[in-house]
Amino acid sequence: MLLKKRIYSFAIQSRAIKPHIYSSSIINQFSSSFSSSSSSSSSCFRFSKSKFFGTPTNVLFTRNIEDLFVKNKHLFCSQPKSVENFKCWNCGVEADNATPFLFCQACRTVQPVNHSIDYFRIFGLERKYNIEGGELEGKYKDWQKKLHPDLVHSKSQREREYAAEQSARVIDAYRTLADPLSRAIYIVNLEGVVVDEEERITDPELLAEIMELREAVDEAEGAQSLNQIQAQLQEKLKYWSKSFEDAFLSKNYEDALASIRRMTYYRRANEEIVKKL
Amino acid sequence: MLRHVTNRILAQGLRCPAPPAGAAGAARMYHERVVDHYDNPRNVGSFDKNDPTVGTGLVGAPACGDVMKLQIKVDDESGKIVDACFKTFGCGSAIASSSVATEWVKGKHMEEVLTIKNTEIAKHLSLPPVKLHCSMLAEDAIKAAVKDYASRRAKSDGTPETAPIKKAADA
C-alpha cells in the first residue's frame, strides 16, 4: 500500500516536470507492475519494487525514490544540454538557461554542484580555446560574492555545504581557464580526447631540443641570461599555443596533443627558470 | 664542476622531500634508496655522442615534462658495457630510476641488459604506483641506448652480428 501511495505522489510530481522520456517510462513501468500484481499480498508488491530497483537498464532506480523528488535534475543528466532544465531545490522555480544554474535567481539559494555545467558555461563563455582574459576575472569575483562560504553564514547548513562545493568548483574552473595549457588540456578533454599521463616518447628532435633547453637553464649564470632564455620560451609558448588552437579548430586532435606536449615541456622549463630567478 | 652540475640537476628533482613528521594526512615519503640516489649521485654525466663506442638513449615523458638521457660505452670486441652515464631532468623517482639503470648495466652484455625490466627497478626503489612510469622510462632508455649503439655500429661497418641485438632492442 505504501508503494501505491508513492506511485501516485510521484505521478503528480512528474506532471509538474516537462514531459520527458524517462519520466513517462517510469510511470508506465510502475503502472504495469502495479496492475500485474493487483490482488496479491503485500509481499508481492515488495518483490516488484525490489525488482525495479535492481533493473540494470534503469539506472535511476538504483537511487532512493525520495531522491527523485528532491533532486529532479538527476533525471536529466544523461540528456543533451538542450533538454536540461534545472529546478531550484528550495522554491521549485525552473532556471532560465541564460545564466548558469549555480544559484537560483528567484529565491537566491545556492544550488548543489551539477557536473554537466562545464567550466566554460560557468563563466558564460563559448567553448573555444581563445577566450578573452579580462572578463574571466570579473565574472569569477561576481560568482564568489554569491557563492563563497564566508558570505553565507546566515543560510542553512545544507546551503552552506552547497556553497562550499560550488565555490571550490568555480575556483577550479577559473584556474583551469586562466592558464593556457590547462585550458588546452581541459578543452580537449571535453571533446573526449584524453591526455595520456604515462605516455613515453622517443622523438629525437623534440627531446634533443628539450634536453638542450634544460641544460641551458641549468648552466645559466645570472638573471640576464635566464631572462633571455625565458623570453625565447614565451615566444615558443605563444607559437605552440596558436598551433594548438589551429589544430583544435580543425579537429586535428593528434596535432593538438603534440602541441600540448610541447607546451608542457616549455612550461616545466619555465618553472625551473622561475625557481632560479 | 661536475658535482656542481650534478647537484643542480638533482636539485630539480626532489622539490618536496619527506614532509615534516607533524604533517597532517598521508605523508608521501621517498624510499631511502631514492633519497640515497639523490644525495649520493652516481654516474651523472655525458659521453661524446659521436664516439663510435657510445650508444645514446634519449626518452621523455611529456605528461610530466620529464626527459632522460642514458649513455653506454661498449667494448666492441666483447659486446660488454664498460661504462654508463645518465642525465635526467624530472622528479626524484625518474632520476633514481635512471641512476639505478646505469649501475645495473655496467659490466653486462648488451643482450643481457635488454632483459632488465621496469618492475625490477620499481621494486628496488619501492616506487609507488603513481611513479611506475618513471621506471618504464628507464627501461626504455636502456633499450634506446643499445639500439642506438647497434644501429651506428651497423652503419659504420655493416656487421651482421649487431642485427639480432637491434631486433631485440626494437621489441
Coordinates of C-alpha atoms in Angstrom, one line a residue:
Chain A
M1 CA 0.0 0.0 0.0
L2 CA 2.9 2.3 0.7
L3 CA 4.2 1.6 -2.8
K4 CA 0.9 2.6 -4.2
K5 CA 1.0 5.9 -2.4
R6 CA 4.5 6.6 -3.7
I7 CA 3.5 5.9 -7.3
Y8 CA 0.6 8.3 -7.1
S9 CA 2.6 11.1 -5.5
F10 CA 5.4 10.5 -8.0
A11 CA 2.9 10.7 -10.8
I12 CA 1.7 14.1 -9.5
Q13 CA 5.2 15.4 -9.2
S14 CA 6.2 14.2 -12.7
R15 CA 3.3 16.1 -14.3
A16 CA 5.0 19.3 -13.0
I17 CA 8.2 18.3 -14.8
K18 CA 8.3 18.9 -18.5
P19 CA 7.4 15.8 -20.5
H20 CA 10.5 13.6 -20.7
I21 CA 11.0 10.1 -22.0
Y22 CA 12.5 9.0 -18.7
S23 CA 9.6 10.2 -16.6
S24 CA 7.0 8.7 -18.8
S25 CA 8.7 5.3 -19.0
I26 CA 8.9 5.3 -15.2
I27 CA 5.2 5.8 -14.9
N28 CA 4.5 3.1 -17.4
Q29 CA 6.7 0.6 -15.8
F30 CA 5.3 1.4 -12.4
S31 CA 1.7 1.1 -13.6
S32 CA 2.4 -2.1 -15.4
S33 CA 3.9 -3.7 -12.3
F34 CA 1.0 -2.4 -10.2
S35 CA -1.6 -4.0 -12.5
S36 CA 0.3 -7.3 -12.8
S37 CA 0.3 -7.8 -9.1
S38 CA -3.2 -6.5 -8.5
S39 CA -4.7 -8.8 -5.9
S40 CA -1.6 -10.3 -4.4
S41 CA -0.4 -9.9 -0.9
S42 CA 1.9 -7.0 0.2
S43 CA 4.9 -9.3 -0.2
C44 CA 4.4 -9.3 -3.9
F45 CA 4.5 -5.5 -4.0
R46 CA 7.7 -5.6 -2.2
F47 CA 9.1 -8.1 -4.6
S48 CA 8.1 -6.0 -7.7
K49 CA 9.6 -2.9 -6.0
S50 CA 12.9 -4.6 -5.5
K51 CA 12.9 -6.0 -9.0
F52 CA 12.7 -2.4 -10.3
F53 CA 15.4 -1.2 -8.2
G54 CA 17.6 -3.9 -9.4
T55 CA 17.0 -3.5 -13.2
P56 CA 20.2 -2.6 -14.9
T57 CA 18.5 -0.7 -17.7
N58 CA 17.0 1.8 -15.4
V59 CA 19.9 3.4 -13.6
L60 CA 17.6 5.9 -12.0
F61 CA 16.1 3.1 -9.9
T62 CA 19.3 2.5 -8.0
R63 CA 18.6 5.7 -6.2
N64 CA 16.3 6.1 -3.3
I65 CA 12.9 7.1 -4.5
E66 CA 12.9 10.2 -2.3
D67 CA 15.8 11.5 -4.3
L68 CA 13.7 11.5 -7.4
F69 CA 11.5 14.1 -5.8
V70 CA 14.2 16.4 -4.4
K71 CA 16.9 16.2 -6.9
N72 CA 14.9 16.3 -10.1
K73 CA 17.8 17.4 -12.2
H74 CA 19.4 14.0 -12.0
L75 CA 16.7 12.6 -14.2
F76 CA 18.1 14.6 -17.0
C77 CA 21.8 14.3 -16.5
S78 CA 22.3 11.9 -19.4
Q79 CA 20.3 14.0 -21.9
P80 CA 21.8 16.5 -24.3
K81 CA 22.0 20.0 -22.9
S82 CA 19.1 21.4 -24.8
V83 CA 16.7 19.3 -22.9
E84 CA 18.1 20.1 -19.5
N85 CA 16.0 22.1 -17.1
F86 CA 17.2 22.8 -13.7
K87 CA 14.8 23.3 -10.9
C88 CA 15.6 25.0 -7.6
W89 CA 15.5 22.6 -4.7
N90 CA 14.1 25.3 -2.5
C91 CA 11.5 27.1 -4.4
G92 CA 10.9 24.8 -7.3
V93 CA 11.3 27.6 -9.9
E94 CA 12.8 26.5 -13.2
A95 CA 16.0 28.1 -14.2
D96 CA 16.3 30.1 -17.4
N97 CA 19.1 28.9 -19.5
A98 CA 20.6 32.3 -19.8
T99 CA 22.7 32.2 -16.7
P100 CA 24.5 29.0 -15.4
F101 CA 22.4 27.5 -12.7
L102 CA 24.7 27.6 -9.7
F103 CA 22.4 29.9 -7.8
C104 CA 18.6 30.4 -8.0
Q105 CA 17.7 33.9 -9.2
A106 CA 14.2 33.7 -7.7
C107 CA 14.8 32.7 -4.1
R108 CA 18.6 33.3 -4.1
T109 CA 19.6 29.9 -2.7
V110 CA 22.8 28.2 -3.7
Q111 CA 22.3 25.0 -5.8
P112 CA 24.2 21.8 -5.5
V113 CA 27.0 21.2 -7.9
N114 CA 26.0 19.8 -11.3
H115 CA 28.8 18.4 -13.3
S116 CA 27.1 18.8 -16.6
I117 CA 27.7 22.5 -16.4
D118 CA 31.2 22.7 -17.8
Y119 CA 33.7 25.4 -16.8
F120 CA 33.1 27.5 -19.9
R121 CA 29.4 27.7 -19.1
I122 CA 30.1 28.8 -15.6
F123 CA 31.7 31.9 -17.0
G124 CA 29.3 32.3 -19.8
L125 CA 31.9 31.7 -22.4
E126 CA 31.8 29.9 -25.7
R127 CA 33.6 26.6 -25.7
K128 CA 36.7 27.7 -27.5
Y129 CA 40.3 27.9 -26.7
N130 CA 40.9 31.6 -27.5
I131 CA 39.0 33.3 -24.7
E132 CA 39.2 36.9 -23.6
G133 CA 41.2 37.0 -20.3
G134 CA 39.7 40.2 -19.0
E135 CA 36.1 39.1 -18.4
L136 CA 37.2 35.9 -16.7
E137 CA 38.4 37.6 -13.5
G138 CA 35.3 39.9 -13.3
K139 CA 32.9 37.0 -13.6
Y140 CA 34.9 35.0 -11.1
K141 CA 34.6 37.7 -8.5
D142 CA 30.9 38.0 -9.1
W143 CA 30.4 34.4 -8.6
Q144 CA 32.4 34.3 -5.4
K145 CA 30.3 37.1 -4.0
K146 CA 27.3 34.8 -4.3
L147 CA 28.9 31.5 -3.5
H148 CA 31.7 31.9 -1.2
P149 CA 31.2 30.1 2.1
D150 CA 32.3 33.1 4.2
L151 CA 29.4 35.1 2.8
V152 CA 26.7 32.6 3.5
H153 CA 26.7 32.5 7.3
S154 CA 23.0 33.3 7.6
K155 CA 22.0 30.4 5.4
S156 CA 21.0 26.9 6.2
Q157 CA 23.5 24.1 6.8
R158 CA 22.6 22.4 3.6
E159 CA 23.0 25.6 1.6
R160 CA 26.4 26.3 3.2
E161 CA 27.5 22.8 2.1
Y162 CA 26.4 23.5 -1.4
A163 CA 28.1 26.9 -1.3
A164 CA 31.4 25.2 -0.3
E165 CA 31.2 22.8 -3.2
Q166 CA 30.2 25.4 -5.7
S167 CA 32.8 27.8 -4.6
A168 CA 35.5 25.2 -4.9
R169 CA 34.3 24.3 -8.4
V170 CA 34.3 27.9 -9.5
I171 CA 37.8 28.4 -8.2
D172 CA 38.9 25.2 -10.1
A173 CA 37.2 26.5 -13.2
Y174 CA 38.8 29.9 -13.0
R175 CA 42.3 28.4 -12.5
T176 CA 41.8 25.9 -15.4
L177 CA 40.6 28.5 -17.8
A178 CA 43.0 31.2 -16.8
D179 CA 46.1 29.2 -17.7
P180 CA 46.5 28.4 -21.5
L181 CA 48.0 25.0 -21.0
S182 CA 45.4 23.7 -18.6
R183 CA 42.7 25.3 -20.7
A184 CA 44.0 23.4 -23.7
I185 CA 44.0 20.1 -21.8
Y186 CA 40.5 20.8 -20.5
I187 CA 39.0 21.7 -23.8
V188 CA 40.3 18.5 -25.5
N189 CA 39.0 16.5 -22.5
L190 CA 35.6 17.9 -23.2
E191 CA 35.8 16.6 -26.7
G192 CA 36.6 13.2 -25.3
V193 CA 40.3 13.2 -26.1
V194 CA 42.4 12.3 -23.0
V195 CA 46.0 13.2 -22.5
D196 CA 47.8 10.0 -21.5
E197 CA 49.6 10.6 -18.2
E198 CA 52.1 7.8 -18.7
E199 CA 52.9 8.4 -22.3
R200 CA 56.6 7.9 -23.3
I201 CA 58.1 9.3 -26.4
T202 CA 61.4 8.8 -28.3
D203 CA 61.1 11.7 -30.8
P204 CA 64.8 12.6 -31.1
E205 CA 64.4 16.1 -32.4
L206 CA 62.0 17.2 -29.7
L207 CA 63.8 15.5 -26.9
A208 CA 67.2 16.8 -28.0
E209 CA 65.8 20.3 -28.1
I210 CA 64.3 20.0 -24.6
M211 CA 67.5 18.5 -23.3
E212 CA 69.5 21.4 -24.6
L213 CA 67.0 23.8 -23.2
R214 CA 67.0 22.3 -19.7
E215 CA 70.8 22.1 -19.8
A216 CA 71.0 25.8 -20.8
V217 CA 68.7 26.8 -17.9
D218 CA 70.8 24.7 -15.6
E219 CA 74.1 26.2 -16.7
A220 CA 72.9 29.8 -17.0
E221 CA 74.6 32.1 -14.6
G222 CA 72.9 35.3 -13.6
A223 CA 69.5 36.8 -14.2
Q224 CA 70.2 38.3 -17.6
S225 CA 70.9 35.0 -19.4
L226 CA 67.9 33.4 -17.6
N227 CA 65.6 36.2 -18.7
Q228 CA 66.9 35.8 -22.2
I229 CA 66.0 32.1 -22.2
Q230 CA 62.7 32.9 -20.6
A231 CA 61.9 35.4 -23.4
Q232 CA 62.6 32.8 -26.0
L233 CA 60.4 30.3 -24.1
Q234 CA 57.5 32.8 -24.1
E235 CA 57.8 33.1 -27.8
K236 CA 57.8 29.3 -28.3
L237 CA 54.8 29.0 -25.9
K238 CA 52.9 31.6 -27.9
Y239 CA 53.7 29.8 -31.2
W240 CA 52.6 26.4 -29.9
S241 CA 49.5 27.9 -28.3
K242 CA 48.5 29.2 -31.7
S243 CA 49.3 25.9 -33.3
F244 CA 47.1 24.2 -30.7
E245 CA 44.2 26.5 -31.5
D246 CA 44.5 25.8 -35.2
A247 CA 44.7 22.1 -34.7
F248 CA 41.8 22.1 -32.3
L249 CA 39.6 24.2 -34.6
S250 CA 40.2 21.8 -37.5
K251 CA 39.6 18.9 -35.1
N252 CA 43.1 17.6 -35.7
Y253 CA 43.5 16.1 -32.2
E254 CA 46.8 14.4 -33.0
D255 CA 48.4 17.8 -33.7
A256 CA 46.6 19.3 -30.8
L257 CA 48.1 16.7 -28.4
A258 CA 51.5 17.3 -29.9
S259 CA 51.2 21.0 -29.2
I260 CA 50.1 20.2 -25.6
R261 CA 53.2 18.0 -25.2
R262 CA 55.5 20.8 -26.3
M263 CA 53.7 23.4 -24.2
T264 CA 54.1 21.1 -21.1
Y265 CA 57.8 20.8 -21.7
Y266 CA 58.3 24.5 -22.2
R267 CA 56.2 25.2 -19.1
R268 CA 58.4 22.9 -17.0
A269 CA 61.5 24.7 -18.3
N270 CA 59.9 28.0 -17.4
E271 CA 59.1 26.8 -13.9
E272 CA 62.8 25.9 -13.5
I273 CA 63.8 29.4 -14.6
V274 CA 61.4 31.0 -12.2
K275 CA 62.9 28.9 -9.4
K276 CA 66.4 30.1 -10.2
L277 CA 65.5 33.7 -10.5
Chain B
M1 CA 82.3 21.4 -11.9
L2 CA 80.6 18.0 -12.4
R3 CA 79.5 17.9 -8.8
H4 CA 78.1 21.4 -9.2
V5 CA 76.2 20.4 -12.3
T6 CA 75.1 17.2 -10.7
N7 CA 73.7 19.0 -7.7
R8 CA 71.9 21.5 -9.9
I9 CA 70.3 18.7 -11.9
L10 CA 69.3 16.7 -8.9
A11 CA 68.1 19.7 -7.0
Q12 CA 65.4 20.0 -9.6
G13 CA 64.2 16.5 -8.7
L14 CA 63.1 16.4 -5.1
R15 CA 61.2 19.6 -4.8
C16 CA 59.5 18.4 -1.6
P17 CA 61.3 15.5 0.0
A18 CA 59.8 13.8 3.0
P19 CA 57.5 16.3 4.7
P20 CA 57.9 17.1 8.4
A21 CA 56.7 14.4 10.8
G22 CA 53.9 16.6 12.1
A23 CA 52.2 17.0 8.7
A24 CA 48.5 16.1 8.8
G25 CA 47.2 13.5 6.4
A26 CA 49.1 10.8 4.5
A27 CA 52.8 11.8 4.0
R28 CA 54.3 10.8 0.7
M29 CA 57.7 9.5 1.7
Y30 CA 60.5 8.9 -0.8
H31 CA 62.1 5.5 -0.2
E32 CA 65.5 5.7 1.4
R33 CA 67.1 4.3 -1.8
V34 CA 65.6 7.1 -3.9
V35 CA 66.9 9.7 -1.4
D36 CA 70.3 7.9 -1.5
H37 CA 70.5 8.3 -5.2
Y38 CA 69.6 12.0 -4.8
D39 CA 72.2 12.6 -2.0
N40 CA 74.9 10.5 -3.5
P41 CA 74.5 10.8 -7.2
R42 CA 76.4 8.3 -9.3
N43 CA 77.1 8.1 -13.0
V44 CA 75.8 11.6 -13.8
G45 CA 77.4 13.0 -16.9
S46 CA 77.9 12.8 -20.6
F47 CA 79.9 10.8 -23.1
D48 CA 80.8 12.1 -26.5
K49 CA 77.8 11.4 -28.7
N50 CA 79.9 10.9 -31.8
D51 CA 82.2 8.3 -30.2
P52 CA 81.6 5.1 -32.1
T53 CA 81.7 3.0 -28.8
V54 CA 78.9 5.1 -27.3
G55 CA 75.2 4.5 -27.5
T56 CA 72.8 7.2 -26.5
G57 CA 69.2 6.6 -25.4
L58 CA 67.0 9.7 -25.3
V59 CA 63.5 9.3 -24.0
G60 CA 60.8 11.5 -22.5
A61 CA 57.5 11.6 -20.6
P62 CA 55.7 14.6 -21.9
A63 CA 52.8 14.5 -19.5
C64 CA 55.1 15.3 -16.6
G65 CA 57.7 17.1 -18.7
D66 CA 60.5 14.6 -18.0
V67 CA 63.4 13.9 -20.2
M68 CA 66.0 11.2 -19.7
K69 CA 69.3 10.6 -21.4
L70 CA 71.2 7.3 -20.8
Q71 CA 74.5 6.6 -22.5
I72 CA 76.5 3.4 -22.6
K73 CA 80.1 2.8 -23.5
V74 CA 80.6 -0.6 -25.2
D75 CA 83.6 -2.7 -25.7
D76 CA 83.5 -3.5 -29.4
E77 CA 85.1 -6.9 -29.1
S78 CA 83.2 -8.5 -26.2
G79 CA 80.0 -6.5 -26.6
K80 CA 80.1 -5.7 -22.9
I81 CA 79.1 -2.4 -21.5
V82 CA 82.1 -1.0 -19.7
D83 CA 80.7 2.3 -18.6
A84 CA 77.4 4.2 -18.4
C85 CA 76.2 7.6 -17.5
F86 CA 72.9 9.5 -17.4
K87 CA 71.3 12.9 -17.3
T88 CA 67.7 13.2 -16.2
F89 CA 65.5 16.3 -15.8
G90 CA 62.5 15.2 -13.8
C91 CA 61.2 14.0 -10.5
G92 CA 63.3 12.2 -7.9
S93 CA 61.9 8.9 -8.9
A94 CA 62.9 9.4 -12.5
I95 CA 66.4 10.4 -11.5
A96 CA 66.8 7.4 -9.2
S97 CA 65.4 5.0 -11.8
S98 CA 67.9 6.2 -14.4
S99 CA 70.7 6.1 -11.8
V100 CA 69.9 2.5 -10.9
A101 CA 69.7 1.7 -14.6
T102 CA 73.3 3.0 -15.2
E103 CA 74.5 0.9 -12.2
W104 CA 72.9 -2.2 -13.4
V105 CA 74.1 -2.1 -17.0
K106 CA 77.7 -1.7 -16.2
G107 CA 79.7 -4.9 -16.8
K108 CA 76.8 -6.7 -18.5
H109 CA 76.5 -7.8 -22.1
M110 CA 74.3 -5.8 -24.4
E111 CA 71.7 -8.6 -24.9
E112 CA 71.6 -9.2 -21.2
V113 CA 70.6 -5.6 -20.3
L114 CA 67.7 -5.7 -22.6
T115 CA 66.1 -8.1 -20.2
I116 CA 66.2 -5.6 -17.4
K117 CA 62.5 -4.9 -16.6
N118 CA 61.0 -1.8 -15.2
T119 CA 59.3 -3.9 -12.5
E120 CA 62.7 -4.8 -11.1
I121 CA 63.8 -1.2 -10.9
A122 CA 60.5 -0.2 -9.3
K123 CA 60.8 -2.9 -6.8
H124 CA 64.3 -2.0 -5.9
L125 CA 63.3 1.6 -5.3
S126 CA 59.9 0.8 -3.8
L127 CA 58.2 3.2 -6.2
P128 CA 54.6 4.0 -5.5
P129 CA 52.1 3.1 -8.3
V130 CA 51.9 6.7 -9.5
K131 CA 55.7 6.7 -10.2
L132 CA 55.8 3.4 -12.0
H133 CA 56.1 5.1 -15.4
C134 CA 59.4 6.5 -14.3
S135 CA 60.9 3.0 -14.2
M136 CA 59.3 2.3 -17.5
L137 CA 61.1 5.4 -18.9
A138 CA 64.4 4.0 -17.5
E139 CA 63.8 0.6 -19.2
D140 CA 63.0 2.5 -22.5
A141 CA 66.2 4.5 -22.1
I142 CA 68.3 1.3 -21.8
K143 CA 66.8 -0.2 -24.8
A144 CA 67.1 3.0 -26.8
A145 CA 70.8 3.3 -25.9
V146 CA 71.5 -0.3 -27.0
K147 CA 69.6 0.2 -30.2
D148 CA 71.4 3.4 -31.0
Y149 CA 74.8 1.8 -30.5
A150 CA 73.8 -1.2 -32.6
S151 CA 72.5 0.9 -35.5
R152 CA 75.5 3.2 -35.5
R153 CA 77.8 0.2 -35.4
A154 CA 75.9 -1.4 -38.3
K155 CA 76.1 1.8 -40.3
S156 CA 79.8 2.1 -39.8
D157 CA 81.0 -1.5 -40.6
G158 CA 77.8 -3.3 -41.6
T159 CA 78.5 -6.3 -39.3
P160 CA 75.6 -8.9 -39.3
E161 CA 76.1 -9.7 -35.6
T162 CA 74.5 -6.4 -34.5
A163 CA 71.3 -7.2 -36.3
P164 CA 69.8 -9.6 -33.7
I165 CA 70.7 -7.1 -30.9
K166 CA 68.8 -4.5 -32.9
K167 CA 65.8 -6.8 -33.2
A168 CA 65.8 -7.5 -29.5
A169 CA 66.1 -3.8 -28.7
D170 CA 63.2 -3.0 -31.0
A171 CA 60.9 -5.4 -29.2

